[in-house]
Amino acid sequence: MNTPIILAIESSCDDTSAAVLRGNIVLSNIAASQKVHAEYGGVVPELASRAHQQNIVPVIHQAIKEAKIQQKDISAVGFTRGPGLLGSLLVGTSFAKSLSMSLGVPLIEVNHLQAHILAHFIDDANPTPPQFPFLCLTVSGGHTLIVLVKDYFDMQIVGRTIDDAAGEAFDKIGKIMGLEYPAGAVIDRLSAEGDSKAFSFSKPKVAGYDYSFSGLKTSFLYAIQKAEKENPNFIKENLNDLCASIQRTIIEILIDKLEQAASDLNIKEIAIAGGVSANSELRKSITHKAQKLGWKTYIPKFEYTTDNAAMIAMVAKLKYDRQEFADLSITASPRPATSQEI
Ligand code: KG4
Ligand code: ZN
């Protein structure tokens, strides 16, 4: 059998992305991010779906052009079915359906969270892919999960946030400091010049391997309001130290539970995935823990951390190998069916 060429579309939130994979090799991975949300301090669903409609055709054309393939070379079309924003998902879903119909090739549905995790199997994501079973700390703007990955499609959630996601915490705390949305990467950058021990914030006490970030956001807000009463320029004068301190706290919270789960489950294959896995402090801490605890860690390349269609194409390729195809009656699915389902 020839190596399949998969075209995949990702449109679950505010990035319109298309990618072409030959086998596990990325031929192109194009994304148009939507600047329109910055002035609102968060994603506005109606504006997101409208921007997807504007971006989807040029992004797909660009992906095909950069991959140096022709439409007739495409073996299957993959798309993100969910979870995500309904209006955004609908744009990608409808487009993928019509494309698969017009090309006469199979349609393959992909779960966005599985894709963040399985991005590790893209040829150039890691020097070697993770070995099953592995634990994957999956941290994005919408999700914070510790997932036990027993096989490609056998995943069990062992811990999750009970309120805000880690990326959401970065974004909301960034907003309090007047930073642009999404603030995660900005906080990361500003932290490089700051003292991470300058301020301390209390960490949540949550049972098991679950997380909570909403209390941290509130205590940060109160601390800032109090400090600003005495010094109206407090944020400006302490911005780097504030960023470094809150970043350290969020990363410590994430790593503490991951370490606990890894120890209890006796797993030393540890991966990170999702937008927050781009964070330099998280990457440093994971590497440090690996040396201390004998973990083998998998830290994806930056382009496969935040939302991208290469990871969707990777899952579609794995499903193509299993001949797991969707039919044209399929609809977008914004939420998982059960709380244990990924
Ligand atoms: O995976 P992703 O692109 O979208 C979702 O599925 O949510 O993740 C986006 C999130 C945002 O909250 C953003 O602030 C965060 O990832 N993020 C970061 C960094 N880069 C992106 N958070 C911390 N440090 C970063 N370097
Ligand atoms: Zn994502």
Short mmCIF file of C-alpha atoms and ligand atoms in Angstrom, two decimals:
data_model
loop_
_atom_site.label_atom_id
_atom_site.label_comp_id
_atom_site.label_asym_id
_atom_site.label_seq_id
_atom_site.Cartn_x
_atom_site.Cartn_y
_atom_site.Cartn_z
CA MET A 1 0.00 0.00 0.00
CA ASN A 2 1.25 3.51 -0.81
CA THR A 3 1.99 5.85 2.09
CA PRO A 4 -1.25 7.80 2.64
CA ILE A 5 -1.38 11.56 2.18
CA ILE A 6 -3.78 13.15 4.65
CA LEU A 7 -5.16 16.67 4.48
CA ALA A 8 -6.54 17.80 7.86
CA ILE A 9 -8.45 20.81 9.10
CA GLU A 10 -8.48 22.24 12.65
CA SER A 11 -11.02 24.93 13.57
CA SER A 12 -12.04 24.19 17.19
CA CYS A 13 -11.29 27.60 18.69
CA ASP A 14 -9.61 30.67 17.23
CA ASP A 15 -6.96 29.22 14.91
CA THR A 16 -7.85 28.13 11.39
CA SER A 17 -5.30 25.52 10.42
CA ALA A 18 -4.73 23.04 7.60
CA ALA A 19 -1.92 20.51 7.24
CA VAL A 20 -0.76 17.82 4.88
CA LEU A 21 0.96 14.68 6.18
CA ARG A 22 2.62 11.92 4.15
CA GLY A 23 2.70 8.98 6.56
CA ASN A 24 3.93 10.57 9.80
CA ILE A 25 5.86 13.30 8.00
CA VAL A 26 4.52 16.86 7.94
CA LEU A 27 4.61 18.33 4.43
CA SER A 28 2.85 21.53 5.48
CA ASN A 29 1.20 22.96 8.59
CA ILE A 30 -0.45 26.34 8.04
CA ALA A 31 -2.33 28.36 10.66
CA ALA A 32 -4.13 31.69 10.57
CA SER A 33 -4.65 32.96 14.09
CA GLN A 34 -7.39 35.48 14.73
CA LYS A 35 -6.26 38.85 16.06
CA VAL A 36 -9.85 40.06 16.32
CA HIS A 37 -10.29 38.63 19.85
CA ALA A 38 -7.42 40.56 21.49
CA GLU A 39 -9.46 43.72 22.08
CA TYR A 40 -12.15 41.70 23.89
CA GLY A 41 -9.67 39.89 26.18
CA GLY A 42 -10.97 36.46 25.14
CA VAL A 43 -12.41 34.48 22.24
CA VAL A 44 -15.75 35.81 20.97
CA PRO A 45 -17.47 32.73 19.44
CA GLU A 46 -19.43 34.60 16.73
CA LEU A 47 -16.32 36.44 15.55
CA ALA A 48 -14.33 33.19 15.61
CA SER A 49 -16.69 31.33 13.27
CA ARG A 50 -16.85 34.30 10.90
CA ALA A 51 -13.04 34.48 10.77
CA HIS A 52 -12.83 30.70 10.15
CA GLN A 53 -15.14 31.16 7.15
CA GLN A 54 -12.85 33.85 5.77
CA ASN A 55 -9.63 31.94 6.44
CA ILE A 56 -10.44 28.35 5.61
CA VAL A 57 -10.11 28.44 1.81
CA PRO A 58 -6.81 30.37 1.67
CA VAL A 59 -5.35 28.28 4.51
CA ILE A 60 -6.18 24.99 2.76
CA HIS A 61 -4.84 26.28 -0.57
CA GLN A 62 -1.62 27.33 1.13
CA ALA A 63 -1.27 23.92 2.85
CA ILE A 64 -1.67 22.08 -0.47
CA LYS A 65 0.71 24.47 -2.24
CA GLU A 66 3.42 24.25 0.43
CA ALA A 67 3.14 20.46 0.54
CA LYS A 68 3.80 20.45 -3.22
CA ILE A 69 0.97 17.99 -3.82
CA GLN A 70 -2.13 18.11 -5.98
CA GLN A 71 -5.68 17.58 -4.80
CA LYS A 72 -5.79 14.20 -6.56
CA ASP A 73 -2.90 12.96 -4.35
CA ILE A 74 -4.99 13.28 -1.16
CA SER A 75 -5.92 9.88 0.37
CA ALA A 76 -8.34 11.16 3.06
CA VAL A 77 -9.61 14.32 4.74
CA GLY A 78 -9.37 14.61 8.53
CA PHE A 79 -11.12 17.23 10.67
CA THR A 80 -11.58 18.20 14.31
CA ARG A 81 -15.03 17.06 15.41
CA GLY A 82 -14.66 18.40 18.99
CA PRO A 83 -14.37 19.39 21.74
CA GLY A 84 -14.46 23.10 20.98
CA LEU A 85 -16.76 25.98 20.08
CA LEU A 86 -19.76 24.75 18.10
CA GLY A 87 -19.79 27.57 15.53
CA SER A 88 -16.05 27.19 14.92
CA LEU A 89 -16.22 23.40 14.65
CA LEU A 90 -19.10 23.63 12.18
CA VAL A 91 -16.98 25.55 9.69
CA GLY A 92 -14.24 22.90 9.62
CA THR A 93 -16.68 19.99 9.74
CA SER A 94 -18.79 21.25 6.83
CA PHE A 95 -15.75 22.07 4.77
CA ALA A 96 -14.13 18.68 5.40
CA LYS A 97 -17.35 16.89 4.45
CA SER A 98 -17.72 18.71 1.15
CA LEU A 99 -14.03 18.30 0.36
CA SER A 100 -14.07 14.54 0.98
CA MET A 101 -17.21 14.26 -1.15
CA SER A 102 -15.81 16.28 -4.03
CA LEU A 103 -12.45 14.42 -3.97
CA GLY A 104 -14.16 11.05 -3.49
CA VAL A 105 -11.90 10.14 -0.53
CA PRO A 106 -12.69 8.97 3.03
CA LEU A 107 -13.60 11.43 5.79
CA ILE A 108 -11.98 10.95 9.22
CA GLU A 109 -13.18 12.56 12.46
CA VAL A 110 -10.60 13.54 15.07
CA ASN A 111 -10.89 14.34 18.78
CA HIS A 112 -8.96 17.55 19.50
CA LEU A 113 -7.58 16.37 22.85
CA GLN A 114 -6.41 13.03 21.51
CA ALA A 115 -4.70 15.02 18.78
CA HIS A 116 -2.75 17.19 21.27
CA ILE A 117 -1.48 13.96 22.85
CA LEU A 118 -0.85 11.97 19.67
CA ALA A 119 1.07 14.91 18.18
CA HIS A 120 4.03 13.19 19.86
CA PHE A 121 3.92 10.57 17.08
CA ILE A 122 4.53 13.09 14.28
CA ASP A 123 7.87 12.16 12.75
CA ASP A 124 9.78 15.27 13.85
CA ALA A 125 7.92 15.96 17.14
CA ASN A 126 10.47 14.01 19.22
CA PRO A 127 13.72 12.15 18.55
CA THR A 128 11.76 8.98 19.52
CA PRO A 129 8.02 8.66 20.22
CA PRO A 130 6.79 7.85 23.76
CA GLN A 131 6.38 4.21 24.79
CA PHE A 132 2.99 3.01 26.04
CA PRO A 133 1.86 3.37 28.76
CA PHE A 134 2.80 7.01 29.28
CA LEU A 135 1.37 9.91 31.24
CA CYS A 136 0.55 13.07 29.33
CA LEU A 137 0.02 16.38 31.07
CA THR A 138 -2.38 18.00 28.60
CA VAL A 139 -2.56 21.72 29.29
CA SER A 140 -4.30 24.25 27.06
CA GLY A 141 -6.63 27.22 27.18
CA GLY A 142 -9.65 24.95 27.61
CA HIS A 143 -8.27 21.83 29.32
CA THR A 144 -5.97 20.67 32.08
CA LEU A 145 -5.72 16.91 32.28
CA ILE A 146 -3.38 14.17 33.37
CA VAL A 147 -4.03 11.37 30.91
CA LEU A 148 -2.85 7.78 31.16
CA VAL A 149 -2.19 6.79 27.54
CA LYS A 150 -2.26 2.99 27.31
CA ASP A 151 -2.44 2.86 23.51
CA TYR A 152 -3.19 5.25 20.62
CA PHE A 153 -6.92 5.18 21.29
CA ASP A 154 -6.98 3.82 24.83
CA MET A 155 -6.70 6.83 27.10
CA GLN A 156 -7.89 7.33 30.65
CA ILE A 157 -8.22 10.68 32.41
CA VAL A 158 -6.65 10.33 35.87
CA GLY A 159 -6.74 14.01 36.88
CA ARG A 160 -8.42 17.16 35.62
CA THR A 161 -9.13 20.75 36.63
CA ILE A 162 -12.28 21.25 38.66
CA ASP A 163 -12.61 24.87 37.44
CA ASP A 164 -10.33 26.96 35.21
CA ALA A 165 -7.76 25.45 32.84
CA ALA A 166 -4.06 26.32 33.28
CA GLY A 167 -4.00 28.35 30.06
CA GLU A 168 -7.13 30.15 31.17
CA ALA A 169 -5.35 31.02 34.45
CA PHE A 170 -2.42 32.50 32.49
CA ASP A 171 -4.85 34.44 30.27
CA LYS A 172 -7.08 35.75 33.08
CA ILE A 173 -4.17 36.72 35.32
CA GLY A 174 -2.56 38.39 32.32
CA LYS A 175 -5.76 40.38 31.80
CA ILE A 176 -5.61 41.57 35.44
CA MET A 177 -2.09 42.89 34.67
CA GLY A 178 -3.36 44.58 31.50
CA LEU A 179 -1.59 42.15 29.13
CA GLU A 180 -2.91 41.29 25.71
CA TYR A 181 -4.97 38.12 25.15
CA PRO A 182 -3.83 35.35 25.01
CA ALA A 183 -1.37 36.20 27.78
CA GLY A 184 0.41 32.86 28.31
CA ALA A 185 3.27 33.47 25.90
CA VAL A 186 3.55 37.13 27.02
CA ILE A 187 3.87 36.12 30.69
CA ASP A 188 6.45 33.52 29.66
CA ARG A 189 8.49 36.18 27.84
CA LEU A 190 8.25 38.81 30.61
CA SER A 191 9.16 36.21 33.26
CA ALA A 192 12.60 35.78 31.74
CA GLU A 193 13.60 39.16 33.23
CA GLY A 194 11.83 38.63 36.57
CA ASP A 195 12.50 37.11 39.99
CA SER A 196 10.21 34.09 40.42
CA LYS A 197 10.59 34.23 44.22
CA ALA A 198 9.63 37.92 44.51
CA PHE A 199 5.98 37.17 45.36
CA SER A 200 4.32 34.08 46.75
CA PHE A 201 0.77 32.93 46.19
CA SER A 202 -0.96 30.16 48.08
CA LYS A 203 -1.57 26.95 46.19
CA PRO A 204 -4.93 25.17 46.11
CA LYS A 205 -5.58 22.02 48.12
CA VAL A 206 -7.46 19.62 45.88
CA ALA A 207 -7.88 15.89 46.38
CA GLY A 208 -6.21 13.25 44.22
CA TYR A 209 -4.67 14.30 40.92
CA ASP A 210 -7.21 17.06 40.24
CA TYR A 211 -6.35 20.72 39.80
CA SER A 212 -7.95 24.06 40.61
CA PHE A 213 -6.87 27.47 39.31
CA SER A 214 -9.79 29.80 40.01
CA GLY A 215 -8.74 30.51 43.64
CA LEU A 216 -5.24 31.44 42.50
CA LYS A 217 -6.67 33.95 40.02
CA THR A 218 -8.85 35.51 42.74
CA SER A 219 -6.05 35.73 45.30
CA PHE A 220 -3.83 37.31 42.64
CA LEU A 221 -6.55 39.88 41.92
CA TYR A 222 -6.97 40.75 45.64
CA ALA A 223 -3.20 41.01 46.16
CA ILE A 224 -2.93 43.39 43.20
CA GLN A 225 -5.88 45.52 44.31
CA LYS A 226 -4.39 45.86 47.79
CA ALA A 227 -0.92 46.73 46.49
CA GLU A 228 -2.33 49.26 44.01
CA LYS A 229 -4.05 51.15 46.83
CA GLU A 230 -0.61 51.93 48.24
CA ASN A 231 1.16 52.32 44.92
CA PRO A 232 -0.93 52.96 41.78
CA ASN A 233 2.10 52.00 39.64
CA PHE A 234 2.56 48.67 41.40
CA ILE A 235 1.92 46.48 38.34
CA LYS A 236 4.10 48.54 36.04
CA GLU A 237 6.98 48.65 38.52
CA ASN A 238 6.82 44.92 39.28
CA LEU A 239 5.56 43.42 36.03
CA ASN A 240 8.47 41.04 35.38
CA ASP A 241 8.58 39.80 38.98
CA LEU A 242 4.79 39.34 39.06
CA CYS A 243 4.89 37.34 35.82
CA ALA A 244 7.79 35.17 36.96
CA SER A 245 6.20 34.51 40.36
CA ILE A 246 2.76 33.59 39.05
CA GLN A 247 4.28 31.47 36.29
CA ARG A 248 6.40 29.57 38.83
CA THR A 249 3.31 28.99 41.00
CA ILE A 250 1.16 27.66 38.11
CA ILE A 251 3.96 25.38 36.90
CA GLU A 252 4.65 24.06 40.42
CA ILE A 253 0.95 23.22 40.83
CA LEU A 254 0.98 21.36 37.50
CA ILE A 255 4.18 19.44 38.21
CA ASP A 256 3.32 18.47 41.81
CA LYS A 257 0.23 16.49 40.77
CA LEU A 258 1.96 15.02 37.74
CA GLU A 259 4.80 13.81 39.96
CA GLN A 260 2.33 12.30 42.43
CA ALA A 261 0.43 10.46 39.65
CA ALA A 262 3.66 9.22 38.04
CA SER A 263 4.92 7.88 41.34
CA ASP A 264 1.63 6.17 42.31
CA LEU A 265 1.17 4.63 38.86
CA ASN A 266 4.86 3.80 38.60
CA ILE A 267 5.24 5.39 35.18
CA LYS A 268 8.43 7.05 34.02
CA GLU A 269 7.42 7.86 30.43
CA ILE A 270 6.14 11.43 30.78
CA ALA A 271 4.86 13.72 28.03
CA ILE A 272 3.42 17.22 27.94
CA ALA A 273 0.99 18.56 25.33
CA GLY A 274 -1.28 21.52 24.53
CA GLY A 275 -0.69 25.26 24.27
CA VAL A 276 0.75 25.65 27.78
CA SER A 277 3.38 22.99 27.01
CA ALA A 278 5.09 25.77 25.03
CA ASN A 279 5.91 27.37 28.39
CA SER A 280 9.65 27.60 29.00
CA GLU A 281 9.38 27.17 32.79
CA LEU A 282 7.25 24.03 32.35
CA ARG A 283 9.78 22.64 29.87
CA LYS A 284 12.65 23.42 32.25
CA SER A 285 10.88 21.91 35.27
CA ILE A 286 9.96 18.71 33.43
CA THR A 287 13.56 18.30 32.29
CA HIS A 288 14.79 18.91 35.83
CA LYS A 289 12.35 16.32 37.24
CA ALA A 290 13.45 13.86 34.58
CA GLN A 291 17.02 14.08 35.80
CA LYS A 292 15.98 13.75 39.43
CA LEU A 293 13.38 10.99 39.09
CA GLY A 294 14.67 9.04 36.09
CA TRP A 295 11.75 10.05 33.86
CA LYS A 296 12.02 9.84 30.10
CA THR A 297 10.29 12.99 28.95
CA TYR A 298 8.66 14.00 25.67
CA ILE A 299 8.42 17.71 25.01
CA PRO A 300 6.89 18.50 21.61
CA LYS A 301 8.27 21.01 19.13
CA PHE A 302 6.67 24.44 19.54
CA GLU A 303 4.64 24.22 16.33
CA TYR A 304 2.86 21.10 17.63
CA THR A 305 1.93 22.56 21.05
CA THR A 306 -0.68 25.24 20.33
CA ASP A 307 -3.64 24.36 18.11
CA ASN A 308 -2.46 23.09 14.72
CA ALA A 309 -3.76 20.81 11.99
CA ALA A 310 -0.62 18.63 11.82
CA MET A 311 -1.72 16.94 15.05
CA ILE A 312 -5.21 16.40 13.57
CA ALA A 313 -3.65 14.87 10.46
CA MET A 314 -1.53 12.57 12.67
CA VAL A 315 -4.63 11.11 14.34
CA ALA A 316 -6.40 10.89 10.98
CA LYS A 317 -3.42 8.92 9.65
CA LEU A 318 -3.62 6.45 12.57
CA LYS A 319 -7.36 6.03 11.91
CA TYR A 320 -6.74 5.70 8.16
CA ASP A 321 -4.46 2.74 8.91
CA ARG A 322 -7.35 1.17 10.85
CA GLN A 323 -9.87 2.10 8.13
CA GLU A 324 -11.92 4.04 10.70
CA PHE A 325 -13.90 6.38 8.49
CA ALA A 326 -16.81 8.71 9.22
CA ASP A 327 -19.88 8.98 7.04
CA LEU A 328 -21.34 12.20 5.71
CA SER A 329 -24.09 12.33 8.33
CA ILE A 330 -21.51 13.16 11.03
CA THR A 331 -21.94 16.44 12.95
CA ALA A 332 -19.63 18.56 15.12
CA SER A 333 -19.47 17.53 18.77
CA PRO A 334 -18.57 20.47 21.04
CA ARG A 335 -18.45 18.48 24.32
CA PRO A 336 -17.30 14.99 25.31
CA ALA A 337 -20.22 12.63 26.01
CA THR A 338 -19.06 11.75 29.54
CA SER A 339 -16.74 13.34 32.09
CA GLN A 340 -14.31 10.40 31.80
CA GLU A 341 -14.19 10.54 28.02
CA ILE A 342 -11.37 12.42 26.49
O1 KG4 B 1 -3.82 24.35 22.84
P1 KG4 B 1 -4.16 25.79 22.62
O2 KG4 B 1 -3.56 26.49 21.42
O3 KG4 B 1 -5.70 26.01 22.51
C1 KG4 B 1 -6.65 25.30 23.26
O4 KG4 B 1 -6.97 24.15 22.86
O5 KG4 B 1 -7.04 25.88 24.29
O6 KG4 B 1 -3.75 26.57 23.96
C2 KG4 B 1 -3.88 27.96 24.08
C3 KG4 B 1 -3.45 28.35 25.48
C4 KG4 B 1 -3.73 29.81 25.82
O7 KG4 B 1 -4.36 29.85 27.09
C5 KG4 B 1 -2.34 30.42 25.87
O8 KG4 B 1 -2.23 31.52 26.77
C6 KG4 B 1 -1.50 29.25 26.33
O9 KG4 B 1 -2.04 28.13 25.64
N1 KG4 B 1 -0.07 29.41 25.99
C7 KG4 B 1 0.91 29.52 26.93
C8 KG4 B 1 2.12 29.68 26.22
N2 KG4 B 1 1.84 29.66 24.88
C9 KG4 B 1 0.49 29.48 24.76
N3 KG4 B 1 0.85 29.48 28.27
C10 KG4 B 1 2.00 29.62 28.93
N4 KG4 B 1 3.21 29.80 28.35
C11 KG4 B 1 3.31 29.83 26.99
N5 KG4 B 1 4.50 30.00 26.42
ZN ZN B 2 -6.03 22.82 21.81
#
